[in-house]
Amino acid sequence: MQDSFYLTFYLTFKLALITTFILLIIGVPVAYYLAYTRARLKPVLETIVSMPLVLPPSVLGFYLLVTFGAESFLGGFIIQTFGVRLVFSFEGLVLGSVIFSLPFMVQPIQAGFEKIPESLHEAALTLGKSKFRTLFMVLLPNTKPSLITGVVLAFAHTIGEFGVVLMIGGNIPGVTRVASIAIYDEIEALNYGLANQYALSLFAITFLILLLVYIINRRFIKGS
Amino acid sequence: MELKLKLEIEDKGMISLFGKSGAGKTTLLRIIAGLINPDEGIIRLDEEVWFDSKKKICLAPQKRKVGFVFQDYALFPNMSVQKNLLFSLENKREKSRVERVLEMTGLSELKDRMPSSLSGGQQQRVALARALVRNPKILLLDEPLSSLDIEMRLALQDEILSLHDKLGLYTVLVSHDHAEIFKLSREVFVIEDGRIINAGSPSKVFWGGRISGKFKFLGEAVEIVQDGVINILSIRIGNNLVKVVATDEEIENIKPGDQLMIISQALNPIIKKVDLKNPYAS
């Protein structure tokens, strides 16, 4: 019993960490593009990125299931080529979480980029610096609070996610059974004590993480 | 608005662009720097072609050797004064160049400070130093001193002048300040609605070339108030607000924001040195 408790939490945070890390790598370029593009397609792209905010998780989960299921063309192709199954597996959970938490990472960072005065960007250009160097030396260091906000929101949202995870991952202990699913599962089995143990732990841990981040963030704002 | 300009700067000279906001002065600087590209035309510096629409030449801003001093200074808030300058170096082995520029602009003592802890004048100085570190061929100054107080402005004007002479580079200054233009440049271009409407030496452009013993001031109309049968016209001359009585005829074509010349004929001025502790004591 204790073992499965720890295993569930280990899985939950592993999922959140990996998802957040992937999102940071994807989110920065996407946010950069959306903040600075003049393409006419921009509203469409922004809408696509933001869709998970309003879409019921079950809708997304359903389509992921249909798209990546072993019987589907894409799912079959991925299994044959990479040997990775994207439904009812941990990899599938990561994929679902990345898509579902994308706006939580992209939106704060995009807002952070847009808040930077245009002249800073242009100053770096007139000083002969490439866009790449400008991004890493000027833009990102000046969006630190937004980066932190994006990371925390993505992380916390992944921990709290239920619908997508259930749809695409199911409830396989040690593989796809994360804390939010475990709570649901224990309640169904009328195991209120254990459900409470999960719920309280989740409550406490997320509270501490958020608190820590807000304290750090305040230092940043004060320091700058 | 369409911008259509042709101007030439004499060898290593400093010119001023004068005109209302929105006339296209800043846009012209941005075009020279390559931040905006014109629809057609040629930009050439000495023998180097930076832009030629017919030959499809368009140098990226990074390749144009400009020193752009932005109106809001655009210092990188995450870097100290020294790091701001080091960032601008093209060749990392030229670190001594940063030291030299810091010394030249009197910033050596402030080199470890962050931009946010500096005064407006100091930030301005850092922005200028940063632009110079890159060893530019042309310096573009977008109203660099407009937000500073008069003392700081005068000091920095001297500095810009001496740096310009010492380094021998082309300089384009955007300014609203007649005195500044007189002091810094030998040629001024007046821009209105994207066109050059007047050009020449500051005294020719602003005074019409005539020099006489009369008192003349250039100012800007601030407000016109009718008071009984007379009109009271408020004019900003430099940093002073002056109120004069004007006839209906005189104010006919004047509206707030217009540039005015105030000439006084039969007047014997009394000139006194100002006691700074008590400037208004008579």
PDB file of N, CA and C in Angstrom, chain A residues 134-187:
ATOM      1  N   THR A 134      20.696  37.787 -29.280  1.00  0.00           N
ATOM      2  CA  THR A 134      19.794  38.743 -28.646  1.00  0.00           C
ATOM      3  C   THR A 134      18.794  38.017 -27.762  1.00  0.00           C
ATOM      4  N   LEU A 135      18.297  36.873 -28.251  1.00  0.00           N
ATOM      5  CA  LEU A 135      17.324  36.104 -27.472  1.00  0.00           C
ATOM      6  C   LEU A 135      17.925  35.659 -26.143  1.00  0.00           C
ATOM      7  N   PHE A 136      19.150  35.101 -26.213  1.00  0.00           N
ATOM      8  CA  PHE A 136      19.714  34.518 -24.998  1.00  0.00           C
ATOM      9  C   PHE A 136      20.372  35.549 -24.081  1.00  0.00           C
ATOM     10  N   MET A 137      20.917  36.624 -24.657  1.00  0.00           N
ATOM     11  CA  MET A 137      21.630  37.592 -23.826  1.00  0.00           C
ATOM     12  C   MET A 137      20.739  38.734 -23.346  1.00  0.00           C
ATOM     13  N   VAL A 138      19.729  39.071 -24.144  1.00  0.00           N
ATOM     14  CA  VAL A 138      18.923  40.248 -23.801  1.00  0.00           C
ATOM     15  C   VAL A 138      17.482  39.873 -23.453  1.00  0.00           C
ATOM     16  N   LEU A 139      16.821  39.150 -24.352  1.00  0.00           N
ATOM     17  CA  LEU A 139      15.389  38.928 -24.165  1.00  0.00           C
ATOM     18  C   LEU A 139      15.089  37.987 -22.991  1.00  0.00           C
ATOM     19  N   LEU A 140      15.708  36.804 -22.992  1.00  0.00           N
ATOM     20  CA  LEU A 140      15.390  35.846 -21.929  1.00  0.00           C
ATOM     21  C   LEU A 140      15.775  36.352 -20.531  1.00  0.00           C
ATOM     22  N   PRO A 141      16.972  36.930 -20.364  1.00  0.00           N
ATOM     23  CA  PRO A 141      17.288  37.423 -19.008  1.00  0.00           C
ATOM     24  C   PRO A 141      16.313  38.489 -18.519  1.00  0.00           C
ATOM     25  N   ASN A 142      15.675  39.196 -19.448  1.00  0.00           N
ATOM     26  CA  ASN A 142      14.743  40.233 -19.039  1.00  0.00           C
ATOM     27  C   ASN A 142      13.300  39.746 -18.980  1.00  0.00           C
ATOM     28  N   THR A 143      13.107  38.425 -19.164  1.00  0.00           N
ATOM     29  CA  THR A 143      11.753  37.888 -19.005  1.00  0.00           C
ATOM     30  C   THR A 143      11.735  36.850 -17.895  1.00  0.00           C
ATOM     31  N   LYS A 144      12.704  36.910 -16.994  1.00  0.00           N
ATOM     32  CA  LYS A 144      12.817  35.880 -15.959  1.00  0.00           C
ATOM     33  C   LYS A 144      11.513  35.646 -15.197  1.00  0.00           C
ATOM     34  N   PRO A 145      10.857  36.688 -14.695  1.00  0.00           N
ATOM     35  CA  PRO A 145       9.611  36.430 -13.968  1.00  0.00           C
ATOM     36  C   PRO A 145       8.574  35.706 -14.832  1.00  0.00           C
ATOM     37  N   SER A 146       8.504  36.063 -16.121  1.00  0.00           N
ATOM     38  CA  SER A 146       7.544  35.387 -17.008  1.00  0.00           C
ATOM     39  C   SER A 146       7.934  33.926 -17.221  1.00  0.00           C
ATOM     40  N   LEU A 147       9.238  33.674 -17.339  1.00  0.00           N
ATOM     41  CA  LEU A 147       9.699  32.294 -17.507  1.00  0.00           C
ATOM     42  C   LEU A 147       9.317  31.465 -16.292  1.00  0.00           C
ATOM     43  N   ILE A 148       9.550  32.041 -15.122  1.00  0.00           N
ATOM     44  CA  ILE A 148       9.222  31.316 -13.891  1.00  0.00           C
ATOM     45  C   ILE A 148       7.723  31.055 -13.823  1.00  0.00           C
ATOM     46  N   THR A 149       6.942  32.075 -14.143  1.00  0.00           N
ATOM     47  CA  THR A 149       5.492  31.904 -14.134  1.00  0.00           C
ATOM     48  C   THR A 149       5.085  30.778 -15.085  1.00  0.00           C
ATOM     49  N   GLY A 150       5.657  30.777 -16.274  1.00  0.00           N
ATOM     50  CA  GLY A 150       5.328  29.750 -17.261  1.00  0.00           C
ATOM     51  C   GLY A 150       5.683  28.361 -16.757  1.00  0.00           C
ATOM     52  N   VAL A 151       6.877  28.234 -16.183  1.00  0.00           N
ATOM     53  CA  VAL A 151       7.332  26.930 -15.686  1.00  0.00           C
ATOM     54  C   VAL A 151       6.410  26.443 -14.572  1.00  0.00           C
ATOM     55  N   VAL A 152       6.081  27.341 -13.649  1.00  0.00           N
ATOM     56  CA  VAL A 152       5.251  26.930 -12.510  1.00  0.00           C
ATOM     57  C   VAL A 152       3.848  26.556 -12.961  1.00  0.00           C
ATOM     58  N   LEU A 153       3.274  27.375 -13.816  1.00  0.00           N
ATOM     59  CA  LEU A 153       1.919  27.082 -14.273  1.00  0.00           C
ATOM     60  C   LEU A 153       1.874  25.758 -15.015  1.00  0.00           C
ATOM     61  N   ALA A 154       2.864  25.532 -15.878  1.00  0.00           N
ATOM     62  CA  ALA A 154       2.887  24.287 -16.640  1.00  0.00           C
ATOM     63  C   ALA A 154       3.064  23.100 -15.698  1.00  0.00           C
ATOM     64  N   PHE A 155       3.967  23.255 -14.748  1.00  0.00           N
ATOM     65  CA  PHE A 155       4.244  22.185 -13.793  1.00  0.00           C
ATOM     66  C   PHE A 155       2.996  21.878 -12.959  1.00  0.00           C
ATOM     67  N   ALA A 156       2.424  22.929 -12.379  1.00  0.00           N
ATOM     68  CA  ALA A 156       1.263  22.745 -11.504  1.00  0.00           C
ATOM     69  C   ALA A 156       0.074  22.203 -12.282  1.00  0.00           C
ATOM     70  N   HIS A 157      -0.082  22.691 -13.499  1.00  0.00           N
ATOM     71  CA  HIS A 157      -1.213  22.248 -14.290  1.00  0.00           C
ATOM     72  C   HIS A 157      -1.075  20.780 -14.669  1.00  0.00           C
ATOM     73  N   THR A 158       0.158  20.349 -14.920  1.00  0.00           N
ATOM     74  CA  THR A 158       0.372  18.942 -15.253  1.00  0.00           C
ATOM     75  C   THR A 158       0.061  18.054 -14.054  1.00  0.00           C
ATOM     76  N   ILE A 159       0.471  18.497 -12.877  1.00  0.00           N
ATOM     77  CA  ILE A 159       0.163  17.716 -11.669  1.00  0.00           C
ATOM     78  C   ILE A 159      -1.345  17.618 -11.474  1.00  0.00           C
ATOM     79  N   GLY A 160      -2.041  18.696 -11.750  1.00  0.00           N
ATOM     80  CA  GLY A 160      -3.472  18.737 -11.500  1.00  0.00           C
ATOM     81  C   GLY A 160      -4.309  18.127 -12.610  1.00  0.00           C
ATOM     82  N   GLU A 161      -3.690  17.798 -13.739  1.00  0.00           N
ATOM     83  CA  GLU A 161      -4.474  17.340 -14.875  1.00  0.00           C
ATOM     84  C   GLU A 161      -5.112  15.969 -14.608  1.00  0.00           C
ATOM     85  N   PHE A 162      -6.354  15.870 -15.048  1.00  0.00           N
ATOM     86  CA  PHE A 162      -7.084  14.631 -14.773  1.00  0.00           C
ATOM     87  C   PHE A 162      -7.683  14.027 -16.049  1.00  0.00           C
ATOM     88  N   GLY A 163      -8.440  14.840 -16.747  1.00  0.00           N
ATOM     89  CA  GLY A 163      -9.213  14.334 -17.884  1.00  0.00           C
ATOM     90  C   GLY A 163      -8.371  13.725 -18.982  1.00  0.00           C
ATOM     91  N   VAL A 164      -7.395  14.478 -19.475  1.00  0.00           N
ATOM     92  CA  VAL A 164      -6.558  13.998 -20.575  1.00  0.00           C
ATOM     93  C   VAL A 164      -5.817  12.747 -20.157  1.00  0.00           C
ATOM     94  N   VAL A 165      -5.305  12.786 -18.934  1.00  0.00           N
ATOM     95  CA  VAL A 165      -4.524  11.670 -18.421  1.00  0.00           C
ATOM     96  C   VAL A 165      -5.368  10.396 -18.370  1.00  0.00           C
ATOM     97  N   LEU A 166      -6.582  10.573 -17.881  1.00  0.00           N
ATOM     98  CA  LEU A 166      -7.465   9.408 -17.781  1.00  0.00           C
ATOM     99  C   LEU A 166      -7.804   8.852 -19.161  1.00  0.00           C
ATOM    100  N   MET A 167      -8.074   9.760 -20.105  1.00  0.00           N
ATOM    101  CA  MET A 167      -8.473   9.333 -21.441  1.00  0.00           C
ATOM    102  C   MET A 167      -7.355   8.594 -22.146  1.00  0.00           C
ATOM    103  N   ILE A 168      -6.161   9.172 -22.079  1.00  0.00           N
ATOM    104  CA  ILE A 168      -5.088   8.629 -22.914  1.00  0.00           C
ATOM    105  C   ILE A 168      -4.235   7.624 -22.155  1.00  0.00           C
ATOM    106  N   GLY A 169      -4.204   7.725 -20.834  1.00  0.00           N
ATOM    107  CA  GLY A 169      -3.309   6.866 -20.068  1.00  0.00           C
ATOM    108  C   GLY A 169      -4.021   5.756 -19.320  1.00  0.00           C
ATOM    109  N   GLY A 170      -5.268   6.036 -18.960  1.00  0.00           N
ATOM    110  CA  GLY A 170      -5.965   5.050 -18.158  1.00  0.00           C
ATOM    111  C   GLY A 170      -5.466   5.086 -16.720  1.00  0.00           C
ATOM    112  N   ASN A 171      -5.448   3.921 -16.098  1.00  0.00           N
ATOM    113  CA  ASN A 171      -5.148   3.864 -14.679  1.00  0.00           C
ATOM    114  C   ASN A 171      -4.277   2.647 -14.393  1.00  0.00           C
ATOM    115  N   ILE A 172      -3.093   2.633 -14.949  1.00  0.00           N
ATOM    116  CA  ILE A 172      -2.198   1.490 -14.786  1.00  0.00           C
ATOM    117  C   ILE A 172      -1.173   1.826 -13.698  1.00  0.00           C
ATOM    118  N   PRO A 173      -1.238   1.160 -12.549  1.00  0.00           N
ATOM    119  CA  PRO A 173      -0.315   1.496 -11.459  1.00  0.00           C
ATOM    120  C   PRO A 173       1.135   1.415 -11.914  1.00  0.00           C
ATOM    121  N   GLY A 174       1.920   2.422 -11.571  1.00  0.00           N
ATOM    122  CA  GLY A 174       3.344   2.420 -11.915  1.00  0.00           C
ATOM    123  C   GLY A 174       3.619   2.844 -13.328  1.00  0.00           C
ATOM    124  N   VAL A 175       2.599   2.961 -14.170  1.00  0.00           N
ATOM    125  CA  VAL A 175       2.827   3.373 -15.558  1.00  0.00           C
ATOM    126  C   VAL A 175       2.105   4.685 -15.855  1.00  0.00           C
ATOM    127  N   THR A 176       0.807   4.688 -15.627  1.00  0.00           N
ATOM    128  CA  THR A 176       0.049   5.898 -15.954  1.00  0.00           C
ATOM    129  C   THR A 176      -0.818   6.370 -14.777  1.00  0.00           C
ATOM    130  N   ARG A 177      -0.682   5.729 -13.647  1.00  0.00           N
ATOM    131  CA  ARG A 177      -1.540   6.111 -12.537  1.00  0.00           C
ATOM    132  C   ARG A 177      -0.898   7.250 -11.750  1.00  0.00           C
ATOM    133  N   VAL A 178      -1.365   8.445 -12.027  1.00  0.00           N
ATOM    134  CA  VAL A 178      -0.827   9.610 -11.307  1.00  0.00           C
ATOM    135  C   VAL A 178      -1.760   9.955 -10.154  1.00  0.00           C
ATOM    136  N   ALA A 179      -1.357  10.908  -9.323  1.00  0.00           N
ATOM    137  CA  ALA A 179      -2.066  11.179  -8.065  1.00  0.00           C
ATOM    138  C   ALA A 179      -3.531  11.539  -8.273  1.00  0.00           C
ATOM    139  N   SER A 180      -3.791  12.413  -9.265  1.00  0.00           N
ATOM    140  CA  SER A 180      -5.175  12.852  -9.443  1.00  0.00           C
ATOM    141  C   SER A 180      -6.085  11.677  -9.816  1.00  0.00           C
ATOM    142  N   ILE A 181      -5.552  10.722 -10.572  1.00  0.00           N
ATOM    143  CA  ILE A 181      -6.319   9.535 -10.948  1.00  0.00           C
ATOM    144  C   ILE A 181      -6.494   8.638  -9.723  1.00  0.00           C
ATOM    145  N   ALA A 182      -5.429   8.528  -8.952  1.00  0.00           N
ATOM    146  CA  ALA A 182      -5.466   7.663  -7.783  1.00  0.00           C
ATOM    147  C   ALA A 182      -6.555   8.103  -6.815  1.00  0.00           C
ATOM    148  N   ILE A 183      -6.704   9.408  -6.635  1.00  0.00           N
ATOM    149  CA  ILE A 183      -7.747   9.924  -5.735  1.00  0.00           C
ATOM    150  C   ILE A 183      -9.120   9.452  -6.212  1.00  0.00           C
ATOM    151  N   TYR A 184      -9.361   9.644  -7.490  1.00  0.00           N
ATOM    152  CA  TYR A 184     -10.628   9.246  -8.093  1.00  0.00           C
ATOM    153  C   TYR A 184     -10.866   7.752  -7.879  1.00  0.00           C
ATOM    154  N   ASP A 185      -9.806   6.984  -8.098  1.00  0.00           N
ATOM    155  CA  ASP A 185      -9.874   5.538  -8.010  1.00  0.00           C
ATOM    156  C   ASP A 185     -10.203   5.082  -6.585  1.00  0.00           C
ATOM    157  N   GLU A 186      -9.509   5.688  -5.612  1.00  0.00           N
ATOM    158  CA  GLU A 186      -9.729   5.308  -4.213  1.00  0.00           C
ATOM    159  C   GLU A 186     -11.134   5.670  -3.759  1.00  0.00           C
ATOM    160  N   ILE A 187     -11.640   6.804  -4.243  1.00  0.00           N
ATOM    161  CA  ILE A 187     -12.992   7.203  -3.851  1.00  0.00           C
ATOM    162  C   ILE A 187     -14.010   6.240  -4.423  1.00  0.00           C
TER     163      ILE A 187
END
